[in-house]
CSV table of C-alpha atoms in Angstrom, one decimal:
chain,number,residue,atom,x,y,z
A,1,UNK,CA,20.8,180.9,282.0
A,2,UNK,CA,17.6,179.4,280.7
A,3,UNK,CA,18.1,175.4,281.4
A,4,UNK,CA,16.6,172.7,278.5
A,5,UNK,CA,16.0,169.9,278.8
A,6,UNK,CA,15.0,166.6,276.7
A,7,UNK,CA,13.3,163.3,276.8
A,8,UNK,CA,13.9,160.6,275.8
A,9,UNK,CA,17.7,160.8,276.0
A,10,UNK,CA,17.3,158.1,273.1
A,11,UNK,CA,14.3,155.9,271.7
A,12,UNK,CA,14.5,153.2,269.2
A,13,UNK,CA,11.9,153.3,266.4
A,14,UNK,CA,11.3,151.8,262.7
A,15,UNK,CA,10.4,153.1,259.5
A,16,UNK,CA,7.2,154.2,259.6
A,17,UNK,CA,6.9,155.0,263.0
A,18,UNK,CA,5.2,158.3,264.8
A,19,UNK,CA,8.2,159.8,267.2
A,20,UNK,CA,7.9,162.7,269.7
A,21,UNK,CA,10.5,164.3,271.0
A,22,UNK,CA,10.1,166.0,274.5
A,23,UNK,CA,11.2,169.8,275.1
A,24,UNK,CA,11.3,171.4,278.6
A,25,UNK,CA,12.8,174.7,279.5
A,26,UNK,CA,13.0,175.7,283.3
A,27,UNK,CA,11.3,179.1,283.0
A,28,UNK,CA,8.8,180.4,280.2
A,29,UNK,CA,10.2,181.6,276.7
A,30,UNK,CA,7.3,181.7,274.9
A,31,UNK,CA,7.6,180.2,271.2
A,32,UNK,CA,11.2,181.1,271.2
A,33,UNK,CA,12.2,177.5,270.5
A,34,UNK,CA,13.9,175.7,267.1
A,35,UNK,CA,14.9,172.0,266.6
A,36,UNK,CA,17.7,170.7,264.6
A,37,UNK,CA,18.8,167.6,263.7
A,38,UNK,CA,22.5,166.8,263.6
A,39,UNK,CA,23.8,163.3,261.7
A,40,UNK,CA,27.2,161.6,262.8
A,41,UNK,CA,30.2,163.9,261.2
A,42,UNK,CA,27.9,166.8,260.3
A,43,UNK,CA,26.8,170.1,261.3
A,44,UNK,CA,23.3,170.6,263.0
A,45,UNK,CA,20.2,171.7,260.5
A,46,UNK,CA,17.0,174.0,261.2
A,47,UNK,CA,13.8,172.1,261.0
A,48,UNK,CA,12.0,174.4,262.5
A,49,UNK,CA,11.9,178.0,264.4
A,50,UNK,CA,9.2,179.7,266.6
A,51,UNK,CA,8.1,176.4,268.2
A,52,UNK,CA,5.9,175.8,265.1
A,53,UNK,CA,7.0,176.8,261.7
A,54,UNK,CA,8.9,174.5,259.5
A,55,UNK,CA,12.1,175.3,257.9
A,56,UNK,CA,11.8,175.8,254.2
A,57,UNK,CA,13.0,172.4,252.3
A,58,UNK,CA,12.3,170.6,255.9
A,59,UNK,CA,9.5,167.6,255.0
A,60,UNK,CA,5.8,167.9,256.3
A,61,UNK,CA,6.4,165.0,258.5
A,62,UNK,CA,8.5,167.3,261.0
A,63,UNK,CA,6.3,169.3,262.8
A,64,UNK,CA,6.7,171.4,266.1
A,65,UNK,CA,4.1,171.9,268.8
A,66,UNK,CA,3.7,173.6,272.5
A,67,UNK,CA,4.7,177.5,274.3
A,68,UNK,CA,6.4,178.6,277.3
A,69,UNK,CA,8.6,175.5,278.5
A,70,UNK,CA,7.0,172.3,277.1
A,71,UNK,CA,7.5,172.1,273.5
A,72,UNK,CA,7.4,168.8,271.2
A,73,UNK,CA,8.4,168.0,268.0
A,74,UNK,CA,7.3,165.2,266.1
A,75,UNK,CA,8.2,162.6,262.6
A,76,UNK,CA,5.1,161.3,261.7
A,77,UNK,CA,6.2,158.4,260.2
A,78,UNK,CA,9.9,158.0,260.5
A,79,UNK,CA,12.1,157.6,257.3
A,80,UNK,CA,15.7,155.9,257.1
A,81,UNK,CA,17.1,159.3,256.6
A,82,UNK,CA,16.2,161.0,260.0
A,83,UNK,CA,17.8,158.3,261.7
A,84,UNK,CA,19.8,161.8,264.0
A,85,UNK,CA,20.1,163.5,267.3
A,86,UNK,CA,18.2,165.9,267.6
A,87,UNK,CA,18.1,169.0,269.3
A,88,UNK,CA,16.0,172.1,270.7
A,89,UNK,CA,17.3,175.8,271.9
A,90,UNK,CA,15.8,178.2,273.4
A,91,UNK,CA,15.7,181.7,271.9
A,92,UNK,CA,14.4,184.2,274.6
A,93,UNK,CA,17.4,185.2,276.1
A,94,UNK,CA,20.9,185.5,276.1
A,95,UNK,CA,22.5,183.4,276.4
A,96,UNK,CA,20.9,180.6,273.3
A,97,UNK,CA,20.9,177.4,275.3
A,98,UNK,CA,20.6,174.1,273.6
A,99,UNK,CA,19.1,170.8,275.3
A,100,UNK,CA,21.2,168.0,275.5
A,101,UNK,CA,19.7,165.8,272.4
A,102,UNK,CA,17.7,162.9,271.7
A,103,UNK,CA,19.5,160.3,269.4
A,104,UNK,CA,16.9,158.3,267.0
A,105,UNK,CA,18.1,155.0,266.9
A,106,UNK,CA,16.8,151.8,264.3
A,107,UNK,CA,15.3,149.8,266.1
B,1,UNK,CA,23.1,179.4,248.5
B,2,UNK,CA,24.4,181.0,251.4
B,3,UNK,CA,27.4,178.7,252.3
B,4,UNK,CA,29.9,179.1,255.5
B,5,UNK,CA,33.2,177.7,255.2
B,6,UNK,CA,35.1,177.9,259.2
B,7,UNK,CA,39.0,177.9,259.0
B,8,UNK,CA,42.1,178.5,261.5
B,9,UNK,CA,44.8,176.5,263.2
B,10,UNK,CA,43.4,172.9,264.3
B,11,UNK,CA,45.7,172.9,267.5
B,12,UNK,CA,46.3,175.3,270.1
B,13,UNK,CA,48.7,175.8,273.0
B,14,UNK,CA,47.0,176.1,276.5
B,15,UNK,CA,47.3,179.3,277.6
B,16,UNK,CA,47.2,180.5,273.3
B,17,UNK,CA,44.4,182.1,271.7
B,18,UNK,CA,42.4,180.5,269.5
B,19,UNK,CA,41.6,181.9,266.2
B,20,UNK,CA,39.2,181.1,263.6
B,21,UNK,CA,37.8,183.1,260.1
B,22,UNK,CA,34.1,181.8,258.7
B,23,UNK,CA,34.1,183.3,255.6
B,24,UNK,CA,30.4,183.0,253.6
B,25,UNK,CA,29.8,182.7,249.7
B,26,UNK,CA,26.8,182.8,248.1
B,27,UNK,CA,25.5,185.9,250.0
B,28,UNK,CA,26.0,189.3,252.2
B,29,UNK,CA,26.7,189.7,255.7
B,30,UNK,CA,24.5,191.9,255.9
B,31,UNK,CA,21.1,192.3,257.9
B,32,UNK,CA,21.7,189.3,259.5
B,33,UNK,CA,23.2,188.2,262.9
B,34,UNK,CA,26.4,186.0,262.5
B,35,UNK,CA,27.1,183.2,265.5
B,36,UNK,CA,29.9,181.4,266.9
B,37,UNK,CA,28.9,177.9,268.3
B,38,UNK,CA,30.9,174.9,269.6
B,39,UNK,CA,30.3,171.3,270.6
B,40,UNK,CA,32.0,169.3,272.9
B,41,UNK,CA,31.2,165.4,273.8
B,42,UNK,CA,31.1,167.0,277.7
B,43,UNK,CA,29.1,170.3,277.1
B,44,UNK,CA,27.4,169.3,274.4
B,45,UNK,CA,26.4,172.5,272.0
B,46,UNK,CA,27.5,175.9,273.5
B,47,UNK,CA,26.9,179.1,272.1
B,48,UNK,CA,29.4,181.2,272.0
B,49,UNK,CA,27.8,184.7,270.8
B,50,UNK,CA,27.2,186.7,268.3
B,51,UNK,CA,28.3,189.7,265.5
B,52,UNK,CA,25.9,191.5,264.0
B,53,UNK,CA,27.1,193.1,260.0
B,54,UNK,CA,27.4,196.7,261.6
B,55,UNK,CA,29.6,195.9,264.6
B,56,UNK,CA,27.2,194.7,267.2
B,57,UNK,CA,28.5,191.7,269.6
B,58,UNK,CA,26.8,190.1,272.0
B,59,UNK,CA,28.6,186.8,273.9
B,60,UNK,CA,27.8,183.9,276.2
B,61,UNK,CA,28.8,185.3,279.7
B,62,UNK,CA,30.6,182.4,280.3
B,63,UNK,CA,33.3,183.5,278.0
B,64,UNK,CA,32.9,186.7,277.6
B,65,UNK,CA,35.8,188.0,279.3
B,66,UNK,CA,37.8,185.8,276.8
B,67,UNK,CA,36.1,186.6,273.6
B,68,UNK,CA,35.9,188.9,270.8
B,69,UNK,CA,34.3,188.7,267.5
B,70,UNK,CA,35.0,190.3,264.5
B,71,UNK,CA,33.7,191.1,261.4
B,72,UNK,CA,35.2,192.0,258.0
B,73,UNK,CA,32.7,193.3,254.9
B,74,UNK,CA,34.9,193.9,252.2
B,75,UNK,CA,36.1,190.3,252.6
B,76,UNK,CA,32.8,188.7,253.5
B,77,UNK,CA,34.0,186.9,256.7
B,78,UNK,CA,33.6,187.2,260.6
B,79,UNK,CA,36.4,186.2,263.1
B,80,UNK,CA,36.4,184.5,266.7
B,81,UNK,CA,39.4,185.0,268.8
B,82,UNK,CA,39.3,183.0,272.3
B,83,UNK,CA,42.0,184.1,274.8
B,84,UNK,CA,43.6,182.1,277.3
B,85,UNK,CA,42.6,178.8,276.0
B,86,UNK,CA,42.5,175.5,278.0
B,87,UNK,CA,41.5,171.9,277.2
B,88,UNK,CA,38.2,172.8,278.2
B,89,UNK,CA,38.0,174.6,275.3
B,90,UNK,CA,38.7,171.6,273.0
B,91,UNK,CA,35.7,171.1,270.5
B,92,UNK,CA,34.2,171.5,267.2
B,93,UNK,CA,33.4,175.1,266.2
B,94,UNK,CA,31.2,176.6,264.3
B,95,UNK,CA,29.9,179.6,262.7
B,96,UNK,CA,26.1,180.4,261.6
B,97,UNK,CA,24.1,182.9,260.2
B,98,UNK,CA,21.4,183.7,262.2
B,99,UNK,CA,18.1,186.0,262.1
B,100,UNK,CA,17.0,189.5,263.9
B,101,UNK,CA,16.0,187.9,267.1
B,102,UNK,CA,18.2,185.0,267.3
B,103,UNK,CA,15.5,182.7,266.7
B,104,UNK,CA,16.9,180.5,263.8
B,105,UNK,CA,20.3,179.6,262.8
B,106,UNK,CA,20.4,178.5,259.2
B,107,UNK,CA,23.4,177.2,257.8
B,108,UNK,CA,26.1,175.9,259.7
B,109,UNK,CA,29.4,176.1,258.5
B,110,UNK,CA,30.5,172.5,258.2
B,111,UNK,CA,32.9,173.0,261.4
B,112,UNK,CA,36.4,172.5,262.7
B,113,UNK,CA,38.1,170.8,265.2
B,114,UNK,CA,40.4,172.6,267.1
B,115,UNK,CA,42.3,170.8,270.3
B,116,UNK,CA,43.8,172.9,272.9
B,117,UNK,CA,47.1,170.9,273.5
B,118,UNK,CA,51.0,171.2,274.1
């Protein structure tokens, strides 16, 4: 199994803030890589797909960068709404791993 | 809009099988891939595999050999049935529509907790 991992476990950051979100898988799946972010009581949602393309409906502030095992994914200027964990999984092979999240806290 | 609504029992016996039905509204099953996927606080998100419209399965080798996945056209829904369940298994599932190569999975059914417990 393809192993992903994430960094910052958690970072604290205010409105307005730039974020980036750290990505790492343990071998090279290309730009087979999607984020979601997942709020308390609620299902995960698709911000973006194929390392780099946003999710229809997804804001412009969300954007996804990087190929093989380091990916990023980053708010531009944080809102009180994406206040989530967030995730990435890999999509090269079988079987779809997830990384373990990054929680968005207020700080 | 494509919605996914997961139901089935909330508690299992250990040693039972689980069973769950995602049925969809607002669209077809078809031409797309249709995923089982479960989070627990300890394992965090898990996939559990995949069903594709036409019959096509593909699991997590974890699981595999307790898995099957079924899907039903004429009533627009897909099934997961886990066999020899154990607290392990305890989590939040699931179900997702997903595209030709696996790489998006967009929406989530809103999920249901099921607890593996006597």
């Amino acid at each position: 199994d393809i192993q992903m991992t994430q960094s910052p476990s958690s970072v604290s950051a205010s409105v307005g803030d730039r974020v980036t979100i750290t990505c790492r898988a343990n071998q090279g799946i290309a730009n087979w890589l999607a984020w979601y972010q997942q709020k308390p009581g609620k299902a995960p949602k698709l911000l973006i797909y194929g390392a780099s393309t946003l999710q229809s409906g997804v804001p412009s502030r969300f954007s996804g960068n990087g190929s093989r095992t380091d990916f990023t994914l980053t708010i531009s200027s944080l809102q009180p709404e994406d206040f989530a964990t967030y995730y990435c999984r890999q999509a090269d092979s079988i079987p779809f791993t997830f990384g373990p999240g990054t929680r968005v806290n207020i700080k | 809009q494509v919605q996914l609504q997961e139901s089935g029992p909330g508690l299992v016996e250990p040693s039972e099988t689980l069973s769950l039905t995602c049925r969809l509204s607002g669209g077809s099953l078809n031409n797309y891939y249709w995923s089982w996927i479960r989070q627990s606080p300890g394992k965090g998100l898990e996939w559990i595999g995949y069903i594709h419209y036409i019959g096509t399965t593909k699991y997590n080798p974890s699981l595999k050999s307790r898995v099957t996945m079924s899907v039903d056209t004429s009533r627009n829904q897909f099934s997961l049935q886990l066999n020899s369940v154990t607290a392990a298994d305890t989590a939040v599932y699931y179900c997702v529509r997903g595209g030709d190569y696996g790489d998006w999975f967009d929406p989530w059914g809103q999920g249901t907790l099921v607890t593996v417990s006597s």
